[in-house]
Amino acid sequence: MSEDDLLYQRVAGIIEKEIKPFIEADGGSILLKEVLDDGTVYVQLAGACAGCPGAAMTLKGGVERILQAKIEGVKEVKLAY
């Protein structure tokens, strides 16, 4: 398994276990789309999160902060369209 595959799996695990339940509790959903080798993570927000004015804050202040704290190498989280 390559380092890129391992990073993707680690990010996916944190999103699934620690981030997704909170987003779903607010009526939204999050889907991991891509993890680049430069540490950029792309996610898609849907449900109540799609178009929500607080989505940017959730993305940067929540998702990005949690992933950076738990996984070395995650540099940034961006929305995938």
PDB file of C-alpha atoms in Angstrom:
ATOM      1  CA  MET A   1       0.000   0.000   0.000  1.00  0.00           C
ATOM      2  CA  SER A   2       1.431   3.394  -0.988  1.00  0.00           C
ATOM      3  CA  GLU A   3       1.737   6.360   1.359  1.00  0.00           C
ATOM      4  CA  ASP A   4      -0.947   8.167  -0.666  1.00  0.00           C
ATOM      5  CA  ASP A   5      -3.356   5.250  -0.152  1.00  0.00           C
ATOM      6  CA  LEU A   6      -2.561   5.201   3.560  1.00  0.00           C
ATOM      7  CA  LEU A   7      -3.201   8.951   3.894  1.00  0.00           C
ATOM      8  CA  TYR A   8      -6.519   8.588   2.057  1.00  0.00           C
ATOM      9  CA  GLN A   9      -7.581   5.739   4.345  1.00  0.00           C
ATOM     10  CA  ARG A  10      -6.620   7.656   7.489  1.00  0.00           C
ATOM     11  CA  VAL A  11      -8.524  10.759   6.343  1.00  0.00           C
ATOM     12  CA  ALA A  12     -11.535   8.638   5.371  1.00  0.00           C
ATOM     13  CA  GLY A  13     -11.530   6.946   8.783  1.00  0.00           C
ATOM     14  CA  ILE A  14     -11.462  10.218  10.721  1.00  0.00           C
ATOM     15  CA  ILE A  15     -14.226  11.695   8.567  1.00  0.00           C
ATOM     16  CA  GLU A  16     -16.382   8.590   8.951  1.00  0.00           C
ATOM     17  CA  LYS A  17     -15.945   8.118  12.709  1.00  0.00           C
ATOM     18  CA  GLU A  18     -15.429  11.606  14.096  1.00  0.00           C
ATOM     19  CA  ILE A  19     -16.730  14.239  11.670  1.00  0.00           C
ATOM     20  CA  LYS A  20     -19.636  12.693   9.757  1.00  0.00           C
ATOM     21  CA  PRO A  21     -21.841  12.037  12.827  1.00  0.00           C
ATOM     22  CA  PHE A  22     -21.767  15.725  13.822  1.00  0.00           C
ATOM     23  CA  ILE A  23     -22.529  16.943  10.313  1.00  0.00           C
ATOM     24  CA  GLU A  24     -25.364  14.422   9.945  1.00  0.00           C
ATOM     25  CA  ALA A  25     -26.805  15.522  13.295  1.00  0.00           C
ATOM     26  CA  ASP A  26     -27.343  18.956  11.716  1.00  0.00           C
ATOM     27  CA  GLY A  27     -29.001  17.492   8.625  1.00  0.00           C
ATOM     28  CA  GLY A  28     -25.959  17.607   6.384  1.00  0.00           C
ATOM     29  CA  SER A  29     -23.608  15.094   4.874  1.00  0.00           C
ATOM     30  CA  ILE A  30     -19.929  14.977   3.954  1.00  0.00           C
ATOM     31  CA  LEU A  31     -18.212  12.859   1.340  1.00  0.00           C
ATOM     32  CA  LEU A  32     -14.465  12.490   0.890  1.00  0.00           C
ATOM     33  CA  LYS A  33     -13.682  13.028  -2.781  1.00  0.00           C
ATOM     34  CA  GLU A  34      -9.885  13.156  -3.043  1.00  0.00           C
ATOM     35  CA  VAL A  35      -6.663  13.448  -1.058  1.00  0.00           C
ATOM     36  CA  LEU A  36      -3.740  14.888  -2.999  1.00  0.00           C
ATOM     37  CA  ASP A  37      -0.135  14.036  -2.253  1.00  0.00           C
ATOM     38  CA  ASP A  38       0.484  17.676  -1.255  1.00  0.00           C
ATOM     39  CA  GLY A  39      -1.875  17.228   1.716  1.00  0.00           C
ATOM     40  CA  THR A  40      -4.926  18.906   0.194  1.00  0.00           C
ATOM     41  CA  VAL A  41      -8.186  17.131   1.041  1.00  0.00           C
ATOM     42  CA  TYR A  42     -11.285  17.640  -1.112  1.00  0.00           C
ATOM     43  CA  VAL A  43     -14.711  16.974   0.373  1.00  0.00           C
ATOM     44  CA  GLN A  44     -18.250  17.483  -0.810  1.00  0.00           C
ATOM     45  CA  LEU A  45     -20.882  18.852   1.547  1.00  0.00           C
ATOM     46  CA  ALA A  46     -24.534  18.063   0.869  1.00  0.00           C
ATOM     47  CA  GLY A  47     -27.920  18.112   2.537  1.00  0.00           C
ATOM     48  CA  ALA A  48     -28.404  21.035   4.913  1.00  0.00           C
ATOM     49  CA  CYS A  49     -24.712  21.944   4.470  1.00  0.00           C
ATOM     50  CA  ALA A  50     -24.990  22.585   0.738  1.00  0.00           C
ATOM     51  CA  GLY A  51     -25.296  26.314   0.284  1.00  0.00           C
ATOM     52  CA  CYS A  52     -25.399  26.986   4.026  1.00  0.00           C
ATOM     53  CA  PRO A  53     -23.722  30.269   4.999  1.00  0.00           C
ATOM     54  CA  GLY A  54     -21.928  28.429   7.822  1.00  0.00           C
ATOM     55  CA  ALA A  55     -20.470  25.767   5.524  1.00  0.00           C
ATOM     56  CA  ALA A  56     -17.156  27.595   5.119  1.00  0.00           C
ATOM     57  CA  MET A  57     -16.792  27.834   8.884  1.00  0.00           C
ATOM     58  CA  THR A  58     -17.646  24.142   9.269  1.00  0.00           C
ATOM     59  CA  LEU A  59     -15.093  23.275   6.613  1.00  0.00           C
ATOM     60  CA  LYS A  60     -12.185  25.354   7.954  1.00  0.00           C
ATOM     61  CA  GLY A  61     -12.973  25.563  11.667  1.00  0.00           C
ATOM     62  CA  GLY A  62     -14.221  22.015  12.009  1.00  0.00           C
ATOM     63  CA  VAL A  63     -13.215  19.530   9.343  1.00  0.00           C
ATOM     64  CA  GLU A  64      -9.819  21.052   8.505  1.00  0.00           C
ATOM     65  CA  ARG A  65      -8.882  21.685  12.141  1.00  0.00           C
ATOM     66  CA  ILE A  66      -9.743  18.127  13.205  1.00  0.00           C
ATOM     67  CA  LEU A  67      -7.925  16.492  10.286  1.00  0.00           C
ATOM     68  CA  GLN A  68      -4.804  18.624  10.783  1.00  0.00           C
ATOM     69  CA  ALA A  69      -4.745  17.836  14.504  1.00  0.00           C
ATOM     70  CA  LYS A  70      -5.079  14.086  13.981  1.00  0.00           C
ATOM     71  CA  ILE A  71      -3.146  13.433  10.758  1.00  0.00           C
ATOM     72  CA  GLU A  72       0.283  14.771   9.986  1.00  0.00           C
ATOM     73  CA  GLY A  73       0.483  15.845   6.375  1.00  0.00           C
ATOM     74  CA  VAL A  74      -3.005  17.307   5.974  1.00  0.00           C
ATOM     75  CA  LYS A  75      -2.409  20.895   4.866  1.00  0.00           C
ATOM     76  CA  GLU A  76      -5.812  22.147   3.758  1.00  0.00           C
ATOM     77  CA  VAL A  77      -9.412  21.065   3.221  1.00  0.00           C
ATOM     78  CA  LYS A  78     -11.309  22.412   0.215  1.00  0.00           C
ATOM     79  CA  LEU A  79     -14.749  21.923  -1.268  1.00  0.00           C
ATOM     80  CA  ALA A  80     -15.028  19.664  -4.294  1.00  0.00           C
ATOM     81  CA  TYR A  81     -17.709  20.554  -6.828  1.00  0.00           C
TER      82      TYR A  81
END
